[in-house]
XYZ file of C-alpha atoms in Angstrom:
341
model
C -161.988 38.668 -16.294
C -162.934 39.955 -12.771
C -162.659 43.797 -13.173
C -163.839 45.081 -9.656
C -162.153 47.070 -7.305
C -162.633 48.986 -4.147
C -161.893 52.557 -3.959
C -162.722 55.020 -1.427
C -164.682 52.359 0.376
C -166.986 52.014 -2.678
C -167.288 48.963 -4.724
C -166.742 49.468 -8.328
C -167.362 47.351 -11.181
C -164.323 48.439 -12.780
C -161.196 50.160 -12.406
C -161.813 53.074 -15.058
C -163.491 56.152 -14.386
C -163.696 59.428 -16.242
C -162.002 62.292 -14.513
C -163.465 65.907 -13.476
C -164.060 67.289 -17.146
C -167.343 69.578 -17.849
C -167.608 67.983 -21.439
C -167.960 64.494 -20.136
C -170.223 64.948 -17.249
C -172.041 68.043 -17.381
C -174.485 66.256 -19.278
C -176.831 63.418 -18.046
C -177.052 61.627 -21.580
C -173.154 61.668 -21.308
C -173.362 60.386 -17.800
C -175.462 57.436 -18.835
C -173.310 56.534 -21.710
C -170.224 56.610 -19.583
C -171.694 53.984 -17.487
C -173.043 52.023 -20.596
C -169.112 52.242 -21.884
C -167.914 50.488 -18.448
C -167.220 53.463 -16.303
C -166.675 52.070 -12.683
C -167.953 55.493 -11.302
C -168.293 59.192 -12.294
C -166.366 61.993 -11.330
C -168.389 64.932 -12.206
C -166.949 68.155 -13.605
C -166.003 70.405 -10.647
C -167.723 73.422 -8.812
C -165.381 76.168 -8.493
C -164.821 78.213 -5.127
C -165.244 81.240 -7.164
C -168.565 80.510 -8.160
C -169.634 80.123 -4.463
C -168.315 83.328 -3.801
C -169.991 85.028 -6.528
C -173.213 83.752 -5.533
C -173.065 84.132 -1.741
C -171.077 87.812 -1.916
C -172.868 89.088 -4.728
C -169.039 89.573 -5.967
C -170.188 89.892 -9.476
C -172.289 92.851 -8.729
C -169.746 94.635 -7.170
C -167.124 93.898 -9.191
C -169.240 95.306 -12.453
C -170.342 98.656 -10.449
C -166.702 99.531 -10.071
C -165.349 98.302 -13.480
C -163.845 101.726 -14.432
C -162.009 102.304 -11.149
C -158.982 100.894 -12.398
C -157.755 99.142 -15.691
C -157.579 95.610 -14.370
C -160.472 95.500 -12.732
C -162.736 94.358 -15.898
C -160.637 90.916 -16.606
C -159.415 90.368 -12.616
C -162.425 88.404 -11.968
C -164.594 85.880 -14.075
C -168.136 86.732 -15.539
C -170.318 84.286 -14.060
C -171.285 83.443 -17.738
C -167.851 81.685 -17.918
C -169.094 79.062 -15.801
C -171.264 76.473 -16.672
C -173.773 76.116 -13.919
C -173.831 77.639 -10.460
C -174.107 76.340 -7.206
C -177.537 75.247 -6.969
C -177.783 74.045 -10.383
C -174.461 71.879 -9.656
C -176.416 70.152 -6.439
C -179.329 69.493 -8.373
C -177.020 67.763 -11.079
C -175.645 65.536 -8.464
C -179.387 64.451 -7.411
C -180.099 63.659 -11.186
C -176.955 61.910 -11.803
C -177.748 59.500 -9.041
C -181.121 59.146 -10.274
C -179.933 58.347 -13.712
C -177.159 55.803 -13.064
C -176.576 52.652 -10.988
C -172.455 53.463 -10.392
C -171.376 55.837 -7.875
C -171.514 59.590 -8.339
C -168.382 61.527 -6.794
C -168.662 65.294 -6.715
C -165.292 67.475 -7.349
C -164.883 70.914 -5.447
C -162.196 72.931 -7.053
C -160.548 75.978 -5.046
C -157.347 77.117 -3.343
C -158.298 78.237 -0.060
C -160.675 77.183 2.650
C -163.418 79.842 2.027
C -166.754 78.499 1.852
C -165.728 74.964 1.101
C -166.940 73.615 4.201
C -170.544 74.846 4.230
C -171.159 73.425 0.443
C -169.270 70.147 0.964
C -172.142 69.383 3.452
C -174.658 70.337 0.802
C -172.810 67.921 -1.931
C -173.295 65.188 0.880
C -177.260 66.083 1.195
C -177.421 66.043 -2.375
C -176.466 62.198 -2.603
C -172.944 62.149 -3.806
C -171.143 58.947 -2.780
C -167.881 60.853 -2.245
C -166.337 64.108 -2.783
C -163.001 64.934 -4.710
C -161.330 67.931 -3.294
C -159.248 69.532 -6.052
C -157.072 72.083 -4.372
C -155.514 74.048 -7.312
C -153.053 76.733 -5.999
C -150.274 78.078 -7.648
C -148.518 79.973 -5.041
C -146.853 83.371 -6.302
C -146.134 85.213 -3.332
C -142.274 84.901 -2.654
C -142.954 85.408 1.145
C -145.178 82.283 1.357
C -143.361 79.543 2.911
C -143.555 75.803 1.662
C -144.658 75.186 5.298
C -147.578 77.339 5.300
C -148.790 76.036 1.362
C -148.742 72.481 3.540
C -150.614 73.480 6.328
C -153.696 75.482 3.839
C -154.129 71.890 2.063
C -154.236 70.078 5.520
C -156.686 72.866 7.067
C -158.988 72.540 3.995
C -158.804 68.437 4.520
C -159.551 68.709 8.455
C -162.479 70.968 8.007
C -164.162 69.300 5.373
C -163.741 65.687 7.043
C -165.191 67.174 10.282
C -168.336 68.620 8.470
C -168.862 65.445 5.899
C -169.267 61.429 6.579
C -168.615 61.016 3.081
C -165.347 59.558 1.508
C -162.718 62.399 0.677
C -160.146 62.017 -1.857
C -157.605 64.801 -2.585
C -156.109 65.608 -6.133
C -152.698 66.264 -5.437
C -150.001 68.534 -7.120
C -146.399 67.024 -7.607
C -144.812 70.217 -6.275
C -144.195 69.383 -2.937
C -140.726 69.421 -1.144
C -141.463 65.826 0.194
C -144.541 64.786 -1.345
C -144.184 61.333 0.671
C -144.378 63.419 3.841
C -147.306 65.081 2.413
C -149.249 62.317 1.356
C -148.835 60.979 4.894
C -150.072 64.088 6.623
C -153.095 64.166 4.265
C -153.654 60.493 5.256
C -153.929 61.345 8.715
C -156.034 64.854 8.414
C -158.786 62.058 7.114
C -158.190 62.117 3.453
C -159.413 58.696 2.051
C -158.045 58.665 -1.111
C -155.082 60.799 -3.022
C -155.259 61.382 -6.975
C -151.747 61.583 -8.392
C -151.601 63.935 -10.196
C -153.577 67.242 -10.845
C -152.499 68.877 -14.309
C -152.013 72.370 -13.846
C -152.927 74.457 -17.326
C -150.524 76.508 -18.671
C -151.405 80.127 -20.089
C -149.811 80.835 -23.372
C -149.419 84.346 -24.638
C -149.763 86.205 -27.934
C -146.848 88.157 -28.867
C -148.978 90.248 -31.284
C -151.798 91.007 -29.295
C -149.806 91.321 -26.374
C -152.374 89.207 -24.361
C -152.090 86.250 -21.755
C -154.843 83.514 -22.563
C -155.292 79.977 -21.340
C -153.982 77.301 -23.862
C -155.533 73.706 -23.409
C -153.232 70.707 -24.573
C -154.649 67.181 -23.924
C -152.369 64.547 -22.241
C -150.142 62.716 -23.802
C -148.533 58.954 -22.710
C -145.230 60.366 -21.326
C -147.001 62.537 -18.756
C -148.126 59.001 -17.096
C -144.591 58.462 -15.793
C -144.732 60.996 -13.135
C -147.611 59.797 -11.420
C -146.665 55.957 -12.000
C -143.571 56.417 -10.288
C -144.828 58.080 -7.455
C -147.777 55.648 -6.883
C -145.228 53.264 -6.828
C -143.202 54.778 -4.053
C -146.265 55.636 -2.098
C -147.970 52.070 -2.513
C -148.535 50.328 1.155
C -146.971 53.428 2.709
C -150.312 55.062 3.676
C -153.652 53.747 4.074
C -155.394 56.495 1.758
C -156.192 54.446 -1.413
C -154.479 55.726 -4.446
C -155.931 57.077 -7.900
C -153.923 57.430 -11.119
C -154.766 60.484 -13.686
C -152.701 62.025 -16.540
C -151.374 60.372 -19.291
C -153.784 57.292 -19.171
C -154.422 56.585 -23.109
C -154.883 52.945 -23.777
C -155.342 49.746 -21.638
C -151.682 49.198 -21.363
C -151.420 52.647 -19.554
C -154.274 51.565 -16.863
C -152.434 48.303 -16.175
C -149.299 50.132 -15.443
C -151.251 52.329 -13.103
C -152.737 49.299 -11.371
C -149.541 47.425 -10.933
C -147.518 50.333 -9.137
C -150.415 50.710 -6.953
C -153.536 52.663 -8.142
C -156.931 50.965 -7.156
C -158.624 53.153 -10.122
C -157.464 54.907 -13.256
C -158.964 58.319 -14.049
C -159.173 59.003 -17.841
C -160.113 62.129 -19.548
C -158.003 62.901 -22.808
C -158.825 59.965 -24.840
C -162.439 60.073 -24.196
C -162.115 63.843 -25.264
C -160.375 62.736 -28.381
C -162.008 59.879 -29.585
C -165.542 59.877 -27.878
C -167.230 58.369 -24.729
C -167.335 55.186 -26.346
C -163.606 54.744 -26.390
C -163.739 53.897 -22.707
C -164.982 50.341 -24.064
C -161.881 50.159 -26.208
C -159.595 51.034 -23.322
C -161.261 48.077 -21.103
C -160.895 45.725 -23.785
C -157.211 46.456 -23.975
C -156.937 46.048 -20.120
C -158.646 42.728 -20.220
C -156.909 41.262 -22.971
C -153.518 42.180 -21.539
C -154.666 40.554 -18.149
C -155.870 37.522 -19.860
C -152.730 37.059 -21.974
C -150.464 37.454 -18.849
C -152.602 34.777 -16.800
C -154.442 37.206 -14.211
C -157.522 36.557 -12.794
C -158.668 40.087 -11.530
C -157.661 43.509 -11.854
C -157.016 43.059 -7.322
C -154.627 40.341 -8.178
C -152.630 42.985 -10.218
C -152.488 45.964 -8.011
C -149.460 46.837 -6.220
C -147.425 43.905 -7.807
C -144.797 46.453 -9.354
C -144.844 48.797 -6.249
C -141.595 49.748 -4.773
C -142.114 47.419 -1.848
C -142.823 44.277 -4.267
C -139.943 44.775 -6.716
C -136.648 43.051 -6.383
C -134.692 46.254 -6.906
C -136.153 48.882 -4.827
C -133.512 51.421 -5.700
C -135.007 51.421 -9.333
C -137.552 54.176 -8.419
C -134.981 55.988 -6.776
C -131.497 58.119 -7.470
C -129.971 54.704 -9.048
C -132.364 54.534 -11.648
C -131.686 58.117 -12.574
C -127.941 57.409 -12.965
C -128.527 54.190 -15.153
C -130.719 56.216 -17.596
C -127.912 58.933 -17.887
C -125.206 56.326 -18.393
C -127.068 54.392 -20.975
C -128.193 57.241 -23.633
C -126.682 56.225 -26.627
C -125.908 59.669 -28.507
C -125.077 58.310 -31.719
C -127.846 56.073 -32.054
C -130.264 58.818 -31.160
C -128.617 60.973 -34.044
C -128.975 58.071 -36.375
C -132.690 57.273 -35.376
C -133.640 61.149 -35.555
C -132.088 61.204 -39.083
C -134.583 58.707 -40.532
C -137.463 59.922 -39.306
């Protein structure tokens, strides 16, 4: 089975690759194990824009020196010890990773505004990264901030970074745009070589007893793959940028689906955190078995075959499918099924 694919202009031996997660990629031994397990490329864990601010503006010092000025100051900014690596350490990690494996190394930069992204992006390129993933993790809460302004912020980041580096750029997208198809087209024109669908925002939980808000990590599950799957199918063939799938990919069959709707690669995280890095080989085995059973000879042969432009009923991706689902729900059968569980 020919598993090769092309993503961001890079030739990959497999469409399976780990997504940006510190437990998977901050250790060089783990990076080597991922290559041995069949990863087509490595997406390094993210360096956060806040880390760049702390180092370049000595934010930590000035914050700590005024912590008693107001009650919220103690917890408003993360302590530098919260981060696993600093900016210089991250650049060295890129260099070491490049020396350690023979597959492409993709760096990841996580932030919400332009800030120091441009200068650091150039340093990432100079450190040897084969590509850069821009993880624009923004949750707007200002009621005066319009959707148009948010979109312009995204475009400004991509345009600024694109003007300063020559390596391929991928943008990890949120699903929460008014018109995602339009935003995808504009990011493509702004210089994004790839779009990753979708960023998975972490949700805060609360402790009613201790009256505290704390982060709560829940690993993704299969059902979450349906949202990126739908939009991959809608965007395939309509933009020049390569498409990548992430969130909810648990098994080889999930990867097959993402490829068939138009993804060139599928990023995997949760199953590797649950079952270990070696589980990537199991996902690859399932992928190969499915392709062979259905008489495919290569991954490239499958890409896009179930996208909206290639299916017989194009309305299946749109409102008509929603109406069919609602009208076909069998309440009585659902109640019987639930009572037997």
